[in-house]
XYZ file of C-alpha atoms in Angstrom:
561
model
C 80.384 -82.870 58.893
C 83.189 -83.674 56.470
C 84.944 -80.687 54.950
C 85.419 -82.097 51.466
C 87.229 -80.221 48.748
C 86.583 -82.891 46.191
C 83.895 -85.438 45.771
C 84.939 -88.995 46.626
C 85.941 -91.309 43.815
C 82.653 -93.261 43.763
C 80.630 -90.057 43.401
C 82.927 -88.731 40.637
C 82.528 -92.065 38.800
C 78.732 -91.888 39.211
C 78.612 -88.301 37.932
C 80.715 -89.197 34.890
C 78.600 -92.256 34.196
C 75.341 -90.293 34.365
C 76.819 -87.521 32.296
C 77.738 -89.996 29.550
C 74.305 -91.651 29.692
C 72.581 -88.247 29.488
C 74.657 -87.195 26.490
C 74.015 -90.484 24.652
C 70.256 -90.272 25.205
C 70.252 -86.699 23.839
C 71.550 -87.992 20.523
C 69.329 -91.088 20.463
C 66.304 -91.198 18.112
C 66.324 -87.485 17.371
C 63.795 -87.903 14.576
C 61.522 -90.407 16.279
C 59.088 -87.904 17.825
C 56.602 -85.835 15.858
C 58.065 -82.611 14.458
C 55.298 -80.529 15.949
C 53.489 -77.268 15.190
C 55.947 -74.871 16.832
C 58.993 -76.606 15.398
C 57.633 -76.292 11.877
C 57.370 -72.517 12.544
C 61.036 -72.605 13.560
C 61.895 -74.173 10.211
C 59.673 -71.657 8.397
C 61.489 -68.713 9.960
C 64.847 -70.239 9.128
C 63.710 -70.616 5.504
C 63.167 -66.837 5.266
C 59.627 -67.152 3.849
C 56.695 -65.357 5.406
C 53.336 -66.970 6.168
C 51.747 -64.784 3.457
C 54.155 -66.196 0.820
C 53.468 -69.754 1.913
C 49.727 -69.271 1.737
C 50.059 -67.909 -1.770
C 52.076 -70.854 -2.992
C 50.501 -73.717 -1.052
C 47.089 -72.738 0.364
C 45.686 -71.974 -3.091
C 43.057 -74.683 -3.721
C 45.418 -76.879 -5.717
C 46.370 -80.481 -5.073
C 49.998 -80.858 -4.018
C 52.320 -83.593 -2.767
C 54.218 -83.643 0.508
C 57.397 -82.559 -1.218
C 55.950 -79.111 -1.780
C 56.454 -78.263 1.942
C 60.206 -78.828 1.899
C 61.008 -75.446 0.341
C 59.551 -73.686 3.393
C 61.169 -75.886 6.022
C 64.823 -74.940 6.196
C 67.699 -73.217 4.469
C 67.271 -72.757 0.704
C 68.809 -70.910 -2.243
C 65.909 -68.476 -2.768
C 66.229 -66.758 0.624
C 69.215 -65.639 2.669
C 70.085 -64.900 6.340
C 68.735 -61.399 6.037
C 65.356 -62.823 4.950
C 65.327 -64.967 8.093
C 65.810 -61.909 10.300
C 63.275 -59.847 8.365
C 60.533 -62.486 8.568
C 60.980 -62.575 12.353
C 60.793 -58.797 12.515
C 57.673 -58.676 10.352
C 55.619 -61.636 11.655
C 57.180 -63.062 14.808
C 59.083 -60.380 16.648
C 58.399 -61.867 20.071
C 60.983 -64.475 19.083
C 64.374 -62.659 18.981
C 66.652 -63.670 16.139
C 69.821 -65.128 17.779
C 68.765 -68.786 17.765
C 67.336 -68.572 14.247
C 70.507 -67.029 12.926
C 72.565 -69.856 14.462
C 70.094 -72.451 13.191
C 70.122 -71.015 9.660
C 73.929 -71.269 9.516
C 73.779 -74.732 11.043
C 71.262 -76.044 8.478
C 73.235 -74.618 5.592
C 76.049 -76.933 6.681
C 74.192 -80.030 7.880
C 70.972 -79.943 5.889
C 67.287 -79.477 6.645
C 66.393 -82.840 8.150
C 64.706 -83.170 11.546
C 67.851 -84.827 12.893
C 69.999 -81.937 11.697
C 67.961 -79.099 13.239
C 67.360 -80.948 16.525
C 71.029 -81.896 16.784
C 71.776 -78.161 17.127
C 69.798 -78.089 20.350
C 71.562 -81.222 21.537
C 75.020 -79.681 21.044
C 73.889 -76.445 22.727
C 72.603 -78.546 25.696
C 76.096 -79.855 26.279
C 77.107 -76.373 27.338
C 74.669 -76.586 30.247
C 77.048 -78.881 32.178
C 80.114 -76.602 32.448
C 77.835 -73.627 32.968
C 75.935 -75.168 35.890
C 79.308 -76.220 37.354
C 80.457 -72.572 37.252
C 77.168 -71.349 38.781
C 77.377 -73.813 41.709
C 81.021 -72.931 42.346
C 80.156 -69.206 42.535
C 76.962 -69.788 44.487
C 78.308 -72.026 47.258
C 81.822 -70.557 47.559
C 80.729 -67.818 49.908
C 81.435 -67.231 53.631
C 79.248 -69.085 56.160
C 78.058 -71.665 53.603
C 78.549 -75.385 54.273
C 82.315 -75.869 54.106
C 83.597 -77.756 51.116
C 80.120 -78.316 49.588
C 80.737 -76.374 46.356
C 82.497 -79.159 44.507
C 80.116 -82.009 45.422
C 77.054 -79.787 44.846
C 78.332 -78.784 41.397
C 78.897 -82.426 40.513
C 75.519 -83.576 41.750
C 73.852 -80.677 39.858
C 75.584 -81.847 36.655
C 74.327 -85.396 37.284
C 70.780 -84.226 37.939
C 70.670 -82.130 34.823
C 72.223 -84.933 32.768
C 69.277 -87.258 33.589
C 66.548 -84.624 34.008
C 63.580 -85.448 31.762
C 62.666 -81.751 31.406
C 66.150 -81.003 30.034
C 65.887 -83.892 27.560
C 62.648 -82.407 26.273
C 64.279 -79.066 25.411
C 67.591 -80.610 24.285
C 65.721 -82.458 21.516
C 63.456 -79.616 20.418
C 64.089 -77.322 17.475
C 63.444 -74.187 19.477
C 65.482 -71.690 21.472
C 64.732 -72.812 25.000
C 67.884 -74.810 25.674
C 70.007 -71.893 24.447
C 68.035 -69.663 26.806
C 68.950 -71.946 29.718
C 72.654 -71.617 28.803
C 72.413 -67.866 28.742
C 70.662 -67.839 32.134
C 73.413 -69.896 33.629
C 76.134 -67.712 32.152
C 74.624 -64.397 33.187
C 73.806 -65.660 36.684
C 77.267 -67.119 37.261
C 79.024 -63.999 35.966
C 76.811 -61.818 38.175
C 77.663 -63.833 41.261
C 81.363 -63.788 40.445
C 81.319 -60.002 39.875
C 79.564 -59.434 43.223
C 82.044 -61.739 44.975
C 85.010 -59.800 43.538
C 83.361 -56.523 44.505
C 83.125 -57.717 48.101
C 86.884 -58.340 48.157
C 87.694 -54.643 47.364
C 88.008 -53.874 51.044
C 91.487 -55.335 50.961
C 93.573 -52.981 48.832
C 95.967 -55.703 47.785
C 93.162 -57.878 46.609
C 91.568 -54.822 44.999
C 94.619 -54.056 42.866
C 95.057 -57.652 41.878
C 91.352 -58.204 40.917
C 90.539 -54.907 39.257
C 91.118 -56.155 35.675
C 89.122 -59.325 36.397
C 86.317 -57.252 37.924
C 85.940 -55.117 34.825
C 86.075 -58.198 32.584
C 83.462 -60.101 34.607
C 81.003 -57.175 34.622
C 81.538 -56.929 30.868
C 80.778 -60.676 30.586
C 77.546 -60.115 32.518
C 76.519 -57.278 30.213
C 77.271 -59.382 27.123
C 75.541 -62.486 28.409
C 72.481 -60.434 29.412
C 72.254 -59.016 25.896
C 72.695 -62.499 24.405
C 69.950 -63.851 26.693
C 67.610 -61.063 25.621
C 68.325 -61.784 21.967
C 67.479 -65.398 22.659
C 64.180 -65.138 24.541
C 62.161 -62.077 25.647
C 61.400 -63.636 29.033
C 65.036 -62.942 29.920
C 63.824 -59.512 30.949
C 62.210 -61.080 33.987
C 65.389 -62.983 34.776
C 67.148 -59.639 34.694
C 64.506 -58.299 37.070
C 65.295 -61.219 39.401
C 68.986 -60.338 39.229
C 68.192 -56.739 40.032
C 66.062 -57.628 43.045
C 68.872 -59.872 44.297
C 71.566 -57.215 43.948
C 69.411 -54.546 45.668
C 68.496 -56.970 48.429
C 72.110 -57.837 49.141
C 72.951 -54.095 49.199
C 69.946 -53.546 51.558
C 68.444 -51.222 48.926
C 71.284 -48.710 49.144
C 73.085 -47.257 46.157
C 76.441 -48.882 46.813
C 79.339 -49.149 44.390
C 78.253 -52.703 43.494
C 74.691 -51.550 42.738
C 75.946 -48.734 40.581
C 78.257 -51.038 38.617
C 75.422 -53.517 38.220
C 73.060 -50.878 36.933
C 75.661 -49.719 34.431
C 76.268 -53.293 33.187
C 72.568 -53.934 32.940
C 72.061 -50.673 31.064
C 74.709 -51.688 28.536
C 73.006 -55.079 28.037
C 69.595 -53.493 27.509
C 70.939 -50.809 25.206
C 72.446 -53.523 23.041
C 68.957 -55.021 22.798
C 67.253 -51.749 21.929
C 67.159 -52.354 18.125
C 64.985 -55.417 18.600
C 62.849 -54.171 21.468
C 61.709 -51.221 19.368
C 60.435 -53.768 16.775
C 58.682 -55.737 19.493
C 56.949 -52.645 20.895
C 55.920 -51.484 17.440
C 54.343 -54.889 16.663
C 52.665 -54.931 20.057
C 50.884 -51.615 19.500
C 49.989 -52.660 15.987
C 48.487 -55.848 17.340
C 46.353 -53.865 19.814
C 44.816 -51.726 17.129
C 44.494 -54.481 14.536
C 41.194 -56.244 14.027
C 42.932 -59.274 12.531
C 44.043 -61.068 15.672
C 45.173 -64.662 15.482
C 43.490 -67.029 17.894
C 45.210 -70.163 18.958
C 43.846 -73.400 20.329
C 46.194 -73.666 23.337
C 44.231 -75.508 26.004
C 43.914 -74.181 29.590
C 44.514 -76.484 32.532
C 44.055 -75.863 36.295
C 47.088 -73.923 37.374
C 47.768 -75.858 40.588
C 47.652 -79.212 38.829
C 49.818 -77.884 35.978
C 52.535 -76.605 38.350
C 52.564 -79.856 40.345
C 52.927 -81.907 37.221
C 55.740 -79.712 35.886
C 57.608 -79.967 39.216
C 57.453 -83.758 38.940
C 58.674 -83.711 35.366
C 61.961 -82.186 36.475
C 62.881 -85.580 37.893
C 60.380 -88.190 36.566
C 58.393 -88.086 33.326
C 56.690 -90.966 31.546
C 54.054 -88.734 29.898
C 51.401 -89.273 32.575
C 48.296 -87.105 32.250
C 47.117 -84.662 34.877
C 44.107 -86.931 35.574
C 46.249 -89.970 36.361
C 46.313 -90.910 40.045
C 49.838 -92.296 39.808
C 50.946 -88.992 38.392
C 49.619 -87.112 41.388
C 51.208 -89.583 43.794
C 54.640 -89.277 42.225
C 54.235 -85.510 42.090
C 53.448 -85.390 45.785
C 56.678 -87.310 46.565
C 58.839 -85.009 44.509
C 57.063 -81.941 45.843
C 58.064 -83.067 49.354
C 61.695 -83.473 48.180
C 61.691 -80.036 46.579
C 60.065 -78.389 49.611
C 62.573 -79.955 51.984
C 65.445 -78.986 49.705
C 64.463 -75.332 49.804
C 63.950 -75.478 53.564
C 67.354 -77.153 54.068
C 68.967 -74.596 51.780
C 67.609 -71.705 53.877
C 68.691 -73.349 57.153
C 72.207 -74.290 56.175
C 73.522 -71.617 53.824
C 74.330 -67.945 53.891
C 71.418 -65.703 52.900
C 73.369 -64.701 49.797
C 72.947 -68.296 48.605
C 69.361 -69.142 49.391
C 68.098 -65.693 48.456
C 69.506 -65.973 44.956
C 67.905 -69.403 44.356
C 64.523 -68.449 45.776
C 64.370 -65.267 43.739
C 65.369 -67.210 40.617
C 62.545 -69.706 41.256
C 59.799 -67.182 42.047
C 60.353 -63.909 40.189
C 60.502 -65.105 36.525
C 57.478 -67.356 37.162
C 55.258 -64.710 38.701
C 54.400 -62.819 35.472
C 53.219 -66.156 34.063
C 51.377 -67.468 37.083
C 49.572 -64.362 38.443
C 47.494 -63.475 35.338
C 46.539 -67.131 34.831
C 45.776 -67.511 38.547
C 43.168 -64.779 38.167
C 41.851 -66.431 35.033
C 41.573 -69.788 36.812
C 43.839 -71.704 34.452
C 47.162 -71.645 32.636
C 48.070 -72.318 29.043
C 49.421 -75.847 28.578
C 52.111 -74.383 26.267
C 53.568 -72.206 29.032
C 56.032 -74.722 30.469
C 59.186 -73.261 28.779
C 58.690 -70.006 30.673
C 59.404 -71.939 33.894
C 62.943 -72.852 32.909
C 64.538 -70.444 35.420
C 62.388 -72.018 38.146
C 63.414 -75.529 37.041
C 67.065 -74.448 37.340
C 66.690 -73.002 40.830
C 64.904 -76.144 42.070
C 67.541 -78.482 40.652
C 70.344 -76.506 42.276
C 68.527 -76.623 45.626
C 68.030 -80.377 45.401
C 71.680 -80.863 44.306
C 72.804 -78.947 47.394
C 70.618 -81.111 49.646
C 71.905 -84.408 48.221
C 75.541 -83.285 48.142
C 75.470 -82.406 51.852
C 73.318 -85.167 53.206
C 75.392 -87.883 51.592
C 78.080 -87.126 54.174
C 76.026 -85.676 57.068
C 74.864 -87.421 60.221
C 75.222 -91.030 61.275
C 75.548 -94.054 59.021
C 71.859 -94.910 58.956
C 70.908 -91.366 57.985
C 73.486 -91.328 55.215
C 72.140 -94.655 53.999
C 68.664 -93.172 53.697
C 69.910 -90.306 51.531
C 71.949 -92.744 49.416
C 68.665 -94.568 48.759
C 66.840 -91.306 47.986
C 69.547 -90.282 45.524
C 69.460 -93.722 43.932
C 65.670 -93.464 43.468
C 65.984 -89.988 41.863
C 68.591 -91.433 39.442
C 66.427 -94.465 38.683
C 63.451 -92.190 37.979
C 65.504 -90.153 35.558
C 66.821 -93.190 33.757
C 63.382 -94.746 33.460
C 62.073 -91.475 32.073
C 64.804 -91.411 29.447
C 64.105 -94.996 28.451
C 60.356 -94.402 28.008
C 60.808 -91.075 26.266
C 63.420 -92.341 23.790
C 60.946 -94.948 22.438
C 57.900 -92.688 22.152
C 56.462 -91.146 18.982
C 55.024 -88.114 20.758
C 55.245 -86.437 24.192
C 53.339 -84.006 26.344
C 55.314 -80.967 25.065
C 54.049 -81.533 21.520
C 50.857 -79.687 22.507
C 48.363 -79.395 19.699
C 50.331 -81.841 17.527
C 50.311 -84.581 20.167
C 47.848 -86.725 18.214
C 49.413 -86.238 14.782
C 51.079 -89.720 14.729
C 47.650 -91.285 15.170
C 46.148 -89.064 12.471
C 49.012 -89.976 10.123
C 48.525 -93.669 10.827
C 44.824 -93.490 9.947
C 45.495 -91.636 6.696
C 48.463 -93.793 5.664
C 46.437 -96.951 5.959
C 44.055 -95.824 3.251
C 44.344 -95.979 -0.557
C 44.618 -92.861 -2.718
C 44.127 -90.450 0.236
C 43.494 -86.693 0.000
C 43.766 -84.359 2.960
C 41.808 -81.100 2.832
C 42.416 -78.245 5.221
C 42.548 -74.481 5.507
C 45.015 -71.985 7.004
C 42.875 -70.777 9.896
C 43.973 -71.027 13.521
C 46.583 -73.672 14.203
C 45.769 -75.701 11.075
C 48.618 -74.080 9.201
C 51.337 -75.406 11.449
C 49.709 -78.738 12.038
C 49.421 -79.436 8.304
C 53.143 -78.844 8.020
C 53.665 -81.142 11.011
C 51.571 -83.891 9.406
C 53.592 -83.590 6.166
C 56.563 -85.067 7.983
C 54.529 -88.183 8.924
C 52.386 -88.883 5.922
C 53.532 -91.240 3.178
C 54.306 -89.883 -0.314
C 51.039 -91.312 -1.669
C 49.070 -88.744 0.349
C 48.012 -85.559 -1.444
C 47.010 -82.241 0.059
C 44.308 -79.830 -0.991
C 44.836 -76.628 0.983
C 42.650 -73.578 0.763
C 42.717 -70.052 2.198
C 39.865 -68.320 3.976
C 37.696 -71.526 3.927
C 36.924 -71.399 0.235
C 35.015 -74.345 -1.167
C 37.703 -76.899 -2.277
C 37.661 -78.200 -5.855
C 38.038 -81.943 -5.240
C 39.406 -83.704 -8.315
C 38.494 -87.238 -9.328
C 40.732 -90.174 -8.527
C 40.779 -90.136 -4.684
C 39.275 -93.071 -2.779
C 39.544 -91.502 0.698
C 39.061 -87.798 1.410
C 39.737 -86.344 4.856
C 38.890 -82.923 6.324
C 41.482 -81.724 8.820
C 39.980 -79.686 11.596
C 37.322 -77.851 9.592
C 34.904 -75.411 11.149
C 31.349 -76.717 11.368
C 30.121 -74.168 8.864
C 32.808 -74.989 6.300
C 32.298 -78.760 6.735
C 28.536 -78.481 6.305
C 29.044 -76.373 3.183
C 31.295 -79.066 1.694
C 28.761 -81.728 2.549
C 26.029 -79.802 0.820
C 28.222 -78.988 -2.220
C 29.269 -82.596 -2.896
C 26.192 -84.248 -1.378
C 28.220 -86.406 1.002
C 28.286 -87.132 4.703
C 31.262 -86.858 7.056
C 32.294 -89.014 9.959
C 34.822 -88.261 12.736
C 37.856 -90.579 12.479
C 40.010 -88.853 15.094
C 39.340 -86.265 17.852
C 41.203 -84.735 20.695
C 40.998 -81.478 22.698
C 42.694 -79.576 19.859
C 40.970 -80.642 16.641
C 38.827 -83.142 14.722
C 39.587 -85.124 11.611
C 36.587 -86.029 9.437
C 36.288 -88.480 6.546
C 34.018 -87.951 3.609
C 31.761 -90.814 2.542
C 32.491 -92.394 -0.829
C 31.210 -90.601 -3.880
C 28.609 -92.321 -6.017
C 29.204 -92.438 -9.781
C 26.482 -89.841 -10.360
C 28.046 -87.538 -7.838
C 31.484 -87.982 -9.313
C 30.268 -86.413 -12.570
C 29.612 -83.162 -10.708
C 33.113 -82.965 -9.310
C 35.404 -80.535 -11.159
C 38.108 -82.210 -13.310
C 40.134 -79.108 -14.129
C 42.728 -79.796 -11.327
C 45.517 -82.226 -11.980
C 47.808 -83.702 -9.358
C 50.942 -81.673 -9.151
C 53.010 -84.678 -8.263
C 51.434 -87.924 -9.253
């Protein structure tokens, strides 16, 4: 085996090329995909308005134009940064405020457009590359690991992340997940470095020289842990994974390293205490409240879901779980991932493979186990697997980095082909994704482009909906896609809408059967389904006769005609 300190020139060129391609695709067509349900909630929190305030001003049985939504979708003069934090604390405390604070400041500078808010995630995603480089250097620079593999593995990991479809998804989404990945990388790398410096304390000369760095690096871990917690609550399980790793390396003894780790972790969690008290208060209030919000997140078989998500780390052209080609591709990548983990355990020090395996398994268990008992998993749960994606990609990067120079010429040629196929799959995924209007991660808003096309093709259209369930966010999502001619009539608590005269095409967006039948009876019309998927139905009212038009209230005027 070659003891390489640096990757060869061709590999460095390939890594730089893929890095440039990955960065360019991240900035390409940022506004082309639907701005979906959860992203509209991001913009709402940034605006500083509460859902109650929005319902009072928009869901009030009056006809409005699409421009009426803009006030609640970004930074504005009526609300300030403190309002952004307070709305999260009041209505959405399970989303910590750090990302929303950054996004609010960002939108005050660059505006409230879809491109502006998503570009924040793109720029944050660029921090992933130096962070994963640091993590790999710390991870593979340990005794008994494959000599000289740290530099090539770090480079290959950068290349894999640059063209990973799963990273493109989160790099172009107006949510906190890509920032969470950066904080996971930073906290993990700082933990590994601190532990490595602690192990050098046996040598007094090294101890004296590294003492200031040791204190600084443990401080960095405490700070990055607190930042990670203020980014996403699931960071608590990443911290648990770190704790299990530290205790395992110390053989469950209270060593000096363990004590220092516990102190740094305690500082990180104490810094998060102000927010965790809000979260706990809201949790207990939710348990005793009778007004619980139900969502329409679909459940899918857990095994099929996990297989598809593993495939999407490397190849993603938005194949469904029922597609045979999707399962075939998934099987191939599952084999690659399985062999990568096996190879990692066989060729590296236990300090290396143990960290990666714990990172893959521990944060995913609290998500998988309850859903395994239930027999299915929420289709919107994929962001919670980000730590697992990271561990898998590092394992595959290590495999490719070592096998490219291991064995005879024919064996190396095989691994060159495998790496080329992985790269091609990533590039194909980027090409397909960059041209699409929607994608699998858009969840309940996946079909909104089709709904918008149906409505936009009609003359004088009116869209009627209520604020129950997921309708609230999806109506906001549709407002980004509908033409200015479309008007909205939004009601609260399924009140009977007062439909004014002058509309040739009236649509009901995801009404309950009872509410729809009441409207049919009130206006003596029939309704037909014009769009349906697993999340909602869109109905169209039959045309009014002249006699029926006389019974329609005329006291509502268009607010923006």
